PDB file of C-alpha atoms in Angstrom:
ATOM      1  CA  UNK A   1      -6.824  -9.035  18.764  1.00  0.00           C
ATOM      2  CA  UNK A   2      -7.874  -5.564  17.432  1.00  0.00           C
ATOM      3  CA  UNK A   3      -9.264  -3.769  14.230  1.00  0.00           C
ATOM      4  CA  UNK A   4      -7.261  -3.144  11.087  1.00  0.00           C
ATOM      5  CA  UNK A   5      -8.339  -0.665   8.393  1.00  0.00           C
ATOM      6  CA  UNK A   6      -7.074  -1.830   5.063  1.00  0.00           C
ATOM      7  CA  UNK A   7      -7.207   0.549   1.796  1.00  0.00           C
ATOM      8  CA  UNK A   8      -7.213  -1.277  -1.941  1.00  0.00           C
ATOM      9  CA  UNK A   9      -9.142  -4.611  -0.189  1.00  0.00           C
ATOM     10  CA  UNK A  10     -11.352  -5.578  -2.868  1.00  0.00           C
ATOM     11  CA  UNK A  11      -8.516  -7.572  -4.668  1.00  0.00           C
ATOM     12  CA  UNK A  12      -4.937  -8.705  -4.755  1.00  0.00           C
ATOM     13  CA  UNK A  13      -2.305  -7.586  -2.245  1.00  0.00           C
ATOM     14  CA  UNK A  14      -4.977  -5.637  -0.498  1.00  0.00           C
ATOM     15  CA  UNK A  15      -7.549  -8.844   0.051  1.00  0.00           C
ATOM     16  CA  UNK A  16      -3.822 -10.885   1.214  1.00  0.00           C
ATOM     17  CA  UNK A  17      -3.497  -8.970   3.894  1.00  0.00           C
ATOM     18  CA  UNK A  18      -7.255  -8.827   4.799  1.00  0.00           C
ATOM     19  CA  UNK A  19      -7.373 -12.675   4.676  1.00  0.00           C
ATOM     20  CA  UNK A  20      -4.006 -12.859   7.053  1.00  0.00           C
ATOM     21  CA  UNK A  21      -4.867 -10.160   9.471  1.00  0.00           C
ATOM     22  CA  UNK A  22      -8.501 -11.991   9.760  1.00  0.00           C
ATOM     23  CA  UNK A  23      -6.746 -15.575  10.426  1.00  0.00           C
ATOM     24  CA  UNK A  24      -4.817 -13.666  13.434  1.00  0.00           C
ATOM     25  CA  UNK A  25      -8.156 -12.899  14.960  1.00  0.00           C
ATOM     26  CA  UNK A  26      -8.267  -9.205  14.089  1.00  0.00           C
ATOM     27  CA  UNK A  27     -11.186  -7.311  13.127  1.00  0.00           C
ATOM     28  CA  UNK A  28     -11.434  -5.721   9.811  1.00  0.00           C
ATOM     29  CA  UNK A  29     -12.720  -2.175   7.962  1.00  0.00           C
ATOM     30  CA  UNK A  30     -12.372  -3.265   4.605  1.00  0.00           C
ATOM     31  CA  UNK A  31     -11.871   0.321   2.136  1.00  0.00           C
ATOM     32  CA  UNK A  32     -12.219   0.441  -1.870  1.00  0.00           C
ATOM     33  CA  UNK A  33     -14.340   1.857  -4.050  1.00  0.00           C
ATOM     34  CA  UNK A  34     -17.048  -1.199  -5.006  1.00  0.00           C
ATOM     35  CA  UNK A  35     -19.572  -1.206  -1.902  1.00  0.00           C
ATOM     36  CA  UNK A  36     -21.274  -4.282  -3.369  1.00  0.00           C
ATOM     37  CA  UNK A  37     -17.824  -6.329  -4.506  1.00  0.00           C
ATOM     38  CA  UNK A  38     -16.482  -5.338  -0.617  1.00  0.00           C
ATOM     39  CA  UNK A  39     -19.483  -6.311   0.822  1.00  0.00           C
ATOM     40  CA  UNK A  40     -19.189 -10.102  -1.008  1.00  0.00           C
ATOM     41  CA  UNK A  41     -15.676 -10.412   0.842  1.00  0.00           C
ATOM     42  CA  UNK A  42     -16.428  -9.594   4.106  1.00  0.00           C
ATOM     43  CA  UNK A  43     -19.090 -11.655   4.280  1.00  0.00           C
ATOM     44  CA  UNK A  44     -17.144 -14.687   3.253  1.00  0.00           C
ATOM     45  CA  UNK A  45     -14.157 -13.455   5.898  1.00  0.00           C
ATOM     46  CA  UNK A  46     -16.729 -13.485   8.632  1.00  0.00           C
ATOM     47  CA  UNK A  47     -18.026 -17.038   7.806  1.00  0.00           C
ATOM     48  CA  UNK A  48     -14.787 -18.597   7.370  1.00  0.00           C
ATOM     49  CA  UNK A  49     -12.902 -16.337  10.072  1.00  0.00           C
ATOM     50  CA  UNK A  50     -15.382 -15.578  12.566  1.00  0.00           C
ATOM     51  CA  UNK A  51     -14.481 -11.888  12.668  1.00  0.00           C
ATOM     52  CA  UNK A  52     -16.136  -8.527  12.262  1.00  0.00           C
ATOM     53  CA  UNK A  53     -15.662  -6.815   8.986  1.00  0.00           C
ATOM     54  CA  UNK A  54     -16.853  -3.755   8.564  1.00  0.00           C
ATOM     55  CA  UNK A  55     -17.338  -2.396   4.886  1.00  0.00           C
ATOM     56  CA  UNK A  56     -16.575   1.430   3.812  1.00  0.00           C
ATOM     57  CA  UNK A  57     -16.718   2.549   0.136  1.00  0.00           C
ATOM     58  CA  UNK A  58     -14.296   5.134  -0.961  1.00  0.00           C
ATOM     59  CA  UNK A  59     -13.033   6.849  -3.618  1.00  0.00           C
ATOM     60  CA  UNK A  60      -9.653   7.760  -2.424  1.00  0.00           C
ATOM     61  CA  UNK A  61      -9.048   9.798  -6.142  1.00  0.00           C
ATOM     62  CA  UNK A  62     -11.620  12.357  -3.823  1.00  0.00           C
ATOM     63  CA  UNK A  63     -10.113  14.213  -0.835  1.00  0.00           C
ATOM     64  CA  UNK A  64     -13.193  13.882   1.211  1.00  0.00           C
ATOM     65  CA  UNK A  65     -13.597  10.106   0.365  1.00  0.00           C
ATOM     66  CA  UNK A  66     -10.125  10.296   2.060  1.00  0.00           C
ATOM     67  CA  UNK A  67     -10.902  12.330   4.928  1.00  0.00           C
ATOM     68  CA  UNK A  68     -13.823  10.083   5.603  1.00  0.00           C
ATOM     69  CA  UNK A  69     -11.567   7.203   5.839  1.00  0.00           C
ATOM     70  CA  UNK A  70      -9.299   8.912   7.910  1.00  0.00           C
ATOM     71  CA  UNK A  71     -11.990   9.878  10.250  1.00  0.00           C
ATOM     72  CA  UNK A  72     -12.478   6.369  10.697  1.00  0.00           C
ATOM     73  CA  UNK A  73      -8.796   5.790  11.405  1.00  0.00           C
ATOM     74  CA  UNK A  74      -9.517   8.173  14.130  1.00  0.00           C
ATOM     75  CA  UNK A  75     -12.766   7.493  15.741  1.00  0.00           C
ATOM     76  CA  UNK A  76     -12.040   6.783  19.610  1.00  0.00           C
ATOM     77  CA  UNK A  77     -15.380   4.686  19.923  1.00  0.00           C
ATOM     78  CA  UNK A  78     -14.158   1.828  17.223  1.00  0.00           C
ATOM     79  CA  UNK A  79     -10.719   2.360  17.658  1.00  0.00           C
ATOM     80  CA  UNK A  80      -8.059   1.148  14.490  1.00  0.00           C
ATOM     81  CA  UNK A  81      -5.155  -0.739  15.713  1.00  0.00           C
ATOM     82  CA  UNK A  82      -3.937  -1.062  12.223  1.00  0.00           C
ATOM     83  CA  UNK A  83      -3.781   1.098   9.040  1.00  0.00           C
ATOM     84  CA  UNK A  84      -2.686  -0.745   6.032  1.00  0.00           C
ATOM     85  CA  UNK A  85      -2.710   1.688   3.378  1.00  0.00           C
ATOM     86  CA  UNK A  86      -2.638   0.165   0.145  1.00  0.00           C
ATOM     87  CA  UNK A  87      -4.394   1.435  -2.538  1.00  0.00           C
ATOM     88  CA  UNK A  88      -3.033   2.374  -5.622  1.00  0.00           C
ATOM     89  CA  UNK A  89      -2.811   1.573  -9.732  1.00  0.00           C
ATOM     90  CA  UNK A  90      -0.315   1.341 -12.438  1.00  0.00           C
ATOM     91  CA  UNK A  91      -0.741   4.319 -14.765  1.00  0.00           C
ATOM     92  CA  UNK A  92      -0.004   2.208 -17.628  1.00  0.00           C
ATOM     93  CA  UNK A  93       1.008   5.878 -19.908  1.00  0.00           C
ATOM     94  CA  UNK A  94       4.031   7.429 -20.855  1.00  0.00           C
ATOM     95  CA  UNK A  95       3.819  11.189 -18.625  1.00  0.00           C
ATOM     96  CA  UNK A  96       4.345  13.028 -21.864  1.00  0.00           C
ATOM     97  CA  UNK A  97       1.821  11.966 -23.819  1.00  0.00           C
ATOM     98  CA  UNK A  98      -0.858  10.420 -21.464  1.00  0.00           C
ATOM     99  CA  UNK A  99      -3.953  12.067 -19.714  1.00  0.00           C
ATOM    100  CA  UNK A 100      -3.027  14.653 -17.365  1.00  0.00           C
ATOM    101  CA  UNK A 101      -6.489  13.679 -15.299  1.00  0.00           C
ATOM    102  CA  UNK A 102      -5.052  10.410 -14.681  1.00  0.00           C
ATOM    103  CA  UNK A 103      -1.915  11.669 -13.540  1.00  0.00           C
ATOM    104  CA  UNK A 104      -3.898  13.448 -10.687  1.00  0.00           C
ATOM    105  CA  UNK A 105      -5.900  10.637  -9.794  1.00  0.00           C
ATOM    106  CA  UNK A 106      -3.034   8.547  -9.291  1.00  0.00           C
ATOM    107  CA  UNK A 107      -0.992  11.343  -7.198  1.00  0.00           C
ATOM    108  CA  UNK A 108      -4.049  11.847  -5.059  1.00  0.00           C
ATOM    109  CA  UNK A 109      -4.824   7.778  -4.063  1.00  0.00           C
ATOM    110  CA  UNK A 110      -1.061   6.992  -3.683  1.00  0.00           C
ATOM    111  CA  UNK A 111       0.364  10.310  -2.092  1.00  0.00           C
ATOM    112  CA  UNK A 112      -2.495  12.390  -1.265  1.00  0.00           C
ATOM    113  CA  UNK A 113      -4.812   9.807   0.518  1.00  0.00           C
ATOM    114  CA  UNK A 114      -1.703   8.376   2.089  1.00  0.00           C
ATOM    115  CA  UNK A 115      -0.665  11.733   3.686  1.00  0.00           C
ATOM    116  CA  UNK A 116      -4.739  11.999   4.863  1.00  0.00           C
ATOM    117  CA  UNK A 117      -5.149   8.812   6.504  1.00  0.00           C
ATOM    118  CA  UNK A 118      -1.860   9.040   8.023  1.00  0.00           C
ATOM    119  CA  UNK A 119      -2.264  12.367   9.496  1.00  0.00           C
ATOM    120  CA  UNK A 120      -5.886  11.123  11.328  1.00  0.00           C
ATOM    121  CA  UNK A 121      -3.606   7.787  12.550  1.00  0.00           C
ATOM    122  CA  UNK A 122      -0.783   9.839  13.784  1.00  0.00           C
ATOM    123  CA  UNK A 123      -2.358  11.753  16.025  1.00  0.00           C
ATOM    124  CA  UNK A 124      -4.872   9.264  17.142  1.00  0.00           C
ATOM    125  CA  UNK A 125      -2.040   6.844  17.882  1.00  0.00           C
ATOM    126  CA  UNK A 126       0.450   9.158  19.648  1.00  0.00           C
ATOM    127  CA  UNK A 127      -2.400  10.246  21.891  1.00  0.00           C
ATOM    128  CA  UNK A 128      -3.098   7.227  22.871  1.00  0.00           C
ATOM    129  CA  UNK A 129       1.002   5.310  22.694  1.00  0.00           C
ATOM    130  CA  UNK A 130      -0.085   2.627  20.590  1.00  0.00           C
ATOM    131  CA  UNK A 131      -0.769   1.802  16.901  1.00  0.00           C
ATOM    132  CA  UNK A 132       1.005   0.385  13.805  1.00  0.00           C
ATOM    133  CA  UNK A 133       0.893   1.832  10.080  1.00  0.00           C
ATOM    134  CA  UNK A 134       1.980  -0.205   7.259  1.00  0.00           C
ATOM    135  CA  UNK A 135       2.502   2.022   3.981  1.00  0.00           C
ATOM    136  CA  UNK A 136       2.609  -0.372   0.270  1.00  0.00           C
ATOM    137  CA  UNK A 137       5.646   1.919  -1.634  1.00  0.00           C
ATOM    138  CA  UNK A 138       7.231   0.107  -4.312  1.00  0.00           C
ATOM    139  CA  UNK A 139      10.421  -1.467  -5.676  1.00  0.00           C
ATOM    140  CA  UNK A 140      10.264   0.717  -8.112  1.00  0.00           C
ATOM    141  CA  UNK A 141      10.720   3.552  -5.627  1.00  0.00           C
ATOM    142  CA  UNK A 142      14.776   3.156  -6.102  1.00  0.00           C
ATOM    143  CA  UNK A 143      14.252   3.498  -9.793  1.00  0.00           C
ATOM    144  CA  UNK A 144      13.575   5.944 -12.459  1.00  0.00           C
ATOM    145  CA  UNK A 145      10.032   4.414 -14.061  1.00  0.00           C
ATOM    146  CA  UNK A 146       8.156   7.829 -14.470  1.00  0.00           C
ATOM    147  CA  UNK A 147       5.681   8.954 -11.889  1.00  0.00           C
ATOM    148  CA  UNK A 148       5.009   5.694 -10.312  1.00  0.00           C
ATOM    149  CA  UNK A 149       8.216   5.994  -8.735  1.00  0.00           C
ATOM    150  CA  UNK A 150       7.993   8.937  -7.611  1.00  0.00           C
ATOM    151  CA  UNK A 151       4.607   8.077  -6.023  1.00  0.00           C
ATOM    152  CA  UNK A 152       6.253   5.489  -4.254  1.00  0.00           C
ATOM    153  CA  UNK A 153       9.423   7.287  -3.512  1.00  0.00           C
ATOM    154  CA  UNK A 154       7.614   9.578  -1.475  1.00  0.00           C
ATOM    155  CA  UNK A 155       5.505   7.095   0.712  1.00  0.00           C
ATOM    156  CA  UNK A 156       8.971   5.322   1.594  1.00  0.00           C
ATOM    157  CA  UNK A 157      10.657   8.521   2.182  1.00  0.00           C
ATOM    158  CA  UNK A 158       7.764   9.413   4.444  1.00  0.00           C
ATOM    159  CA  UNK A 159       6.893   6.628   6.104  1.00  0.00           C
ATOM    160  CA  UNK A 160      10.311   6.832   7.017  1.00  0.00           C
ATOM    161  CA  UNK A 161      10.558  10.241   8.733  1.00  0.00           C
ATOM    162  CA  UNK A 162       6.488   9.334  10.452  1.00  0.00           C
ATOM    163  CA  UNK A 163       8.496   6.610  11.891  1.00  0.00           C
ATOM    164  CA  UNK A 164      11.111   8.547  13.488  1.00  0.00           C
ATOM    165  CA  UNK A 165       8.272  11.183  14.558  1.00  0.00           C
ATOM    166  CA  UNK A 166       6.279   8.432  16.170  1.00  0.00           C
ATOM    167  CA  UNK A 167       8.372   5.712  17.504  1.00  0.00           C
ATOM    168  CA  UNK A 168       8.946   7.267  20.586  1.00  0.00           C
ATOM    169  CA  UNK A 169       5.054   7.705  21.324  1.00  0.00           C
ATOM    170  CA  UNK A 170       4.943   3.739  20.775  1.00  0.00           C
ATOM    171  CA  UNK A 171       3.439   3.522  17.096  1.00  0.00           C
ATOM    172  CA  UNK A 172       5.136   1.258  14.575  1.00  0.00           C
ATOM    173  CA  UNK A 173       5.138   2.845  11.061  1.00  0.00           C
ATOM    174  CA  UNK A 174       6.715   0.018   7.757  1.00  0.00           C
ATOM    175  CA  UNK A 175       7.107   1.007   3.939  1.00  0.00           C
ATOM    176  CA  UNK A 176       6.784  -2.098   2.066  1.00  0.00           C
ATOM    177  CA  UNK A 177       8.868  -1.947  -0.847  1.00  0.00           C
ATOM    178  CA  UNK A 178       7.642  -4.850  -3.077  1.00  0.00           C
ATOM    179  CA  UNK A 179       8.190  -5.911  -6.901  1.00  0.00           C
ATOM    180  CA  UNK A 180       6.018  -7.873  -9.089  1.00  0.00           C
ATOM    181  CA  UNK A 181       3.650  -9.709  -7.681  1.00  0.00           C
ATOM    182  CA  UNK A 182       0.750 -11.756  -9.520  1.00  0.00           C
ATOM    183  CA  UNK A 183      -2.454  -9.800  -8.833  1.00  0.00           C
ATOM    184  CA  UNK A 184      -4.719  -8.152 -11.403  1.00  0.00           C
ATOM    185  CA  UNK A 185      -2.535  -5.174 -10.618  1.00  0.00           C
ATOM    186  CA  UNK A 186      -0.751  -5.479 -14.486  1.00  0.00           C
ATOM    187  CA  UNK A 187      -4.268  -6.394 -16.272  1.00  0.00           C
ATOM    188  CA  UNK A 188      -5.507  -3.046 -14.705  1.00  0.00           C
ATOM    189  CA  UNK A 189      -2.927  -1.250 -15.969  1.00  0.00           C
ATOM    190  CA  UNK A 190      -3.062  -2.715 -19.207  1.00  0.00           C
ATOM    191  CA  UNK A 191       0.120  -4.144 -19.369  1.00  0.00           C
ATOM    192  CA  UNK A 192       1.124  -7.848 -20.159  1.00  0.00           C
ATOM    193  CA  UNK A 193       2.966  -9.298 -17.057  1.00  0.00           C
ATOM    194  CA  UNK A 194       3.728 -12.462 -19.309  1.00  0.00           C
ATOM    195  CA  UNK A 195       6.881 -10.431 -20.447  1.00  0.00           C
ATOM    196  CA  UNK A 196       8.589 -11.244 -17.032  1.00  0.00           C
ATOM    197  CA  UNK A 197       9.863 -14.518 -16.026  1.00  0.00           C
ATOM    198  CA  UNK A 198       8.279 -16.379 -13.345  1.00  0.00           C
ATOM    199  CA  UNK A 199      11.326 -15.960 -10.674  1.00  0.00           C
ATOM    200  CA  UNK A 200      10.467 -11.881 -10.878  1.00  0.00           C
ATOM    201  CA  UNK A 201       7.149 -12.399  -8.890  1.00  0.00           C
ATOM    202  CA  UNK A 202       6.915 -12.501  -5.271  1.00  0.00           C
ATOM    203  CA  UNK A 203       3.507 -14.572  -3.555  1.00  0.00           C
ATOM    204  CA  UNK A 204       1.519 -12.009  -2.423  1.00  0.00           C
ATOM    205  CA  UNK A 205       0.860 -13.830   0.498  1.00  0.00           C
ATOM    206  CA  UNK A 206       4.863 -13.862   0.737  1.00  0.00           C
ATOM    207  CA  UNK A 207       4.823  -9.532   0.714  1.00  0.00           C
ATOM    208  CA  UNK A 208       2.068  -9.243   3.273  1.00  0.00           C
ATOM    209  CA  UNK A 209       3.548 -11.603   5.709  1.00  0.00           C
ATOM    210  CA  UNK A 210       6.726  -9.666   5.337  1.00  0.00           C
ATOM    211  CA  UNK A 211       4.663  -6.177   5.645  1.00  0.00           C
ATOM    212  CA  UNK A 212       3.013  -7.461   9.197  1.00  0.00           C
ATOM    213  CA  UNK A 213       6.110  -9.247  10.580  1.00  0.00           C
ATOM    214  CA  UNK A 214       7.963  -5.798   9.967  1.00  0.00           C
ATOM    215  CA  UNK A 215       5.209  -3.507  11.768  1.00  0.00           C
ATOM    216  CA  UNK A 216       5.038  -5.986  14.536  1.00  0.00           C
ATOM    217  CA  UNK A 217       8.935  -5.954  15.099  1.00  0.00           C
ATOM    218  CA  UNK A 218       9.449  -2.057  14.345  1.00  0.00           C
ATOM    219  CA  UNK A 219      11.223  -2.422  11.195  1.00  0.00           C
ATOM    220  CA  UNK A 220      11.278   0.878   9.275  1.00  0.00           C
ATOM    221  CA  UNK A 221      11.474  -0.676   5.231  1.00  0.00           C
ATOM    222  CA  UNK A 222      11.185  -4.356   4.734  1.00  0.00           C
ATOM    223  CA  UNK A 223      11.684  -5.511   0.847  1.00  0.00           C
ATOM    224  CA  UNK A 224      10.043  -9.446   0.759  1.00  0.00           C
ATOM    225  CA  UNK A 225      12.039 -11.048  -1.779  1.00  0.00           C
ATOM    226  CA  UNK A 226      15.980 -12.205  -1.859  1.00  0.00           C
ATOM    227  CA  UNK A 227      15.932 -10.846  -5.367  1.00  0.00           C
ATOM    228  CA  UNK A 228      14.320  -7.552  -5.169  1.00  0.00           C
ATOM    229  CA  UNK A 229      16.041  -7.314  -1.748  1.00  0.00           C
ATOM    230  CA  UNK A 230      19.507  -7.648  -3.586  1.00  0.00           C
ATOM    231  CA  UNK A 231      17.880  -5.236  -6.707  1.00  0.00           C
ATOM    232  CA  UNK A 232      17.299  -2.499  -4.336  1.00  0.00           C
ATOM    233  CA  UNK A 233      20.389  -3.055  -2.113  1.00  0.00           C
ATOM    234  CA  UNK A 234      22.353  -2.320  -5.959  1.00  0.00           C
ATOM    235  CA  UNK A 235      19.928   0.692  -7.147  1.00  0.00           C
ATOM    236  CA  UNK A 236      20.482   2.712  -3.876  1.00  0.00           C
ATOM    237  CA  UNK A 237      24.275   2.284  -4.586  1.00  0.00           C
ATOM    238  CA  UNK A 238      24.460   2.661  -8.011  1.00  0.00           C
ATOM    239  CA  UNK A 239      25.546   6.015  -9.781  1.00  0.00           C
ATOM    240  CA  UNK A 240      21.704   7.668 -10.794  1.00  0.00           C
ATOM    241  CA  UNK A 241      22.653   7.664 -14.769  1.00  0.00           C
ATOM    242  CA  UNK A 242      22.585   4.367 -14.718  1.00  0.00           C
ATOM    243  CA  UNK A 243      19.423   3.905 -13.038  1.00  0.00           C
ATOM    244  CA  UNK A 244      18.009   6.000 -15.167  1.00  0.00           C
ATOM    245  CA  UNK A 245      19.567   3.777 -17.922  1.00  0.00           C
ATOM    246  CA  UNK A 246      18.643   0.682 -17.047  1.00  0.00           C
ATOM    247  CA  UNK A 247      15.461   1.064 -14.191  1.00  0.00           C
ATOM    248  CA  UNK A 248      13.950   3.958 -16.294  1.00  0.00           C
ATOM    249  CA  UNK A 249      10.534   4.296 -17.896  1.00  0.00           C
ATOM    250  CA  UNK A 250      11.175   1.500 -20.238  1.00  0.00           C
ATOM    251  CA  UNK A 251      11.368  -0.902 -17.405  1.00  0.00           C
ATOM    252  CA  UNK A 252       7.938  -0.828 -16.832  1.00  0.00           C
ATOM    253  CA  UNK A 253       6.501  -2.309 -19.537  1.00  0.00           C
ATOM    254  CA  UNK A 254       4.460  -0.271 -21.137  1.00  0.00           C
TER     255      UNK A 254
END
C-alpha cells in the first residue's frame, strides 16, 4: 500500500485508474483543474474504498500549477509512490488554421507538465531507490495526426530514455500507448467518436490495468489492445510516406 498522484482524475481514463489503484489499497492525490468536481470523487472513493484521497486543483496549461504538483510528487513527509501522469485533450483543429493559444496550452499540459512532474519524481525516487511513473502517450504517437502526435511522440520517446536513466536506481518508468477509448475525451474535443466502429475502442478499465501491470513488472511501452498492438507493431515498420498517407491528420477525425 502507498500513495499515487494521478493527473487528468476528474473523468475518464484518469478516474479508471484512480478507482483501480484505490481497490489495491493505495492512497490517492487526485490532480485536475475542478476543485469542487475532484472533491465529489474522492469523497465517494473514500466511502466505497476506505482510502485517503487527497484533492489538489491544477491548471497544468500554467507552469507553476505544474511545479506545484511536482512539489507534491516530491515532498519527503507524504511521500508519492506513484505518478500517473495523465492529463491531456484532443485539440480538435487543423494546426494551420486553428488558434495558436490552444496549441500552447496543449504543448504545455501534455509535454511541458509531463517533463515538470517528472523531473520532481526523478530525483525524489532515485534518492530514495524506489518509485514507479506511468506516462499516458498515445497510439497515435506512431502516426502522422498533427501535433497530437507529436505530443505523444515525445512522452513515449522520453519516458523511454527516464527509464533507462532510472532503472538502475530501482524506479519503474511505462508509456502507455493507447487508442480509442470511450471517455468524454472525443465530446471534449468536439469530435464525433460514432464515426468508428465499436471493435476500435479499448475499456478503459482494459488500458489502465495494462498501464499498472506494466509499471509493476518494469515494462518500458505496453500498448492494451491486440488490435492497436498489431496497428503499432505495422506503423513502426512501415515506410513514413505511407504513414503519413494513411495515419495522417485526416485520421483523426476532425
Amino acid at each position: 500500500m502507498g500513495t499515487a498522484l494521478i493527473t487528468g482524475a476528474s473523468s475518464g481514463l484518469g478516474l479508471e485508474f484512480a478507482w483501480q489503484l484505490a481497490a489495491e489499497r493505495n492512497d490517492l492525490v487526485l490532480v485536475a483543474r475542478g476543485a469542487e468536481t475532484l472533491e465529489k470523487i474522492a469523497e465517494e472513493i473514500r466511502q466505497v474504498a476506505a482510502v485517503k484521497v487527497e484533492v489538489l486543483a491544477a491548471d497544468l496549461s500554467k507552469r507553476e500549477d505544474a511545479i506545484k504538483v511536482g512539489q507534491r510528487v516530491a515532498d519527503t513527509e507524504k511521500p508519492i509512490g506513484l505518478l500517473v501522469n495523465n492529463a491531456g485533450f484532443g485539440l480538435g483543429q487543423e494546426f494551420s488554421e486553428g488558434e495558436l493559444e490552444k496549441e500552447e496550452n496543449a504543448l504545455n499540459v501534455m509535454v511541458r507538465a509531463v517533463m515538470i512532474t517528472c523531473h520532481y519524481a526523478a530525483a525524489e525516487f532515485r534518492r530514495r531507490g524506489y518509485g514507479g511513473i506511468i506516462n499516458v502517450s498515445s497510439m497515435t504517437s506512431v502516426t502522422a495526426q498533427g501535433t497530437y502526435s507529436a505530443h505523444k511522440a515525445w512522452v513515449r520517446t522520453f519516458s523511454e530514455g527516464l527509464a533507462t536513466e532510472l532503472t538502475p536506481h530501482g524506479v519503474s518508468v511505462t508509456a502507455v500507448t493507447p487508442g480509442l477509448i470511450h471517455t468524454d475525451f472525443h465530446r471534449r474535443s468536439e469530435v464525433d467518436a460514432s464515426q468508428w466502429p465499436e471493435i476500435a475502442f479499448v475499456p478503459a478499465e482494459q488500458v489502465a490495468q495494462a498501464a499498472i501491470e506494466a509499471c509493476r513488472r518494469g515494462r518500458v511501452l505496453v500498448t492494451p489492445g491486440w488490435l492497436y498492438k498489431m496497428l503499432v507493431g505495422v506503423a513502426r515498420v512501415a515506410p513514413r510516406w505511407l504513414v503519413r498517407k494513411v495515419a495522417g491528420p485526416s485520421l483523426s477525425g476532425r
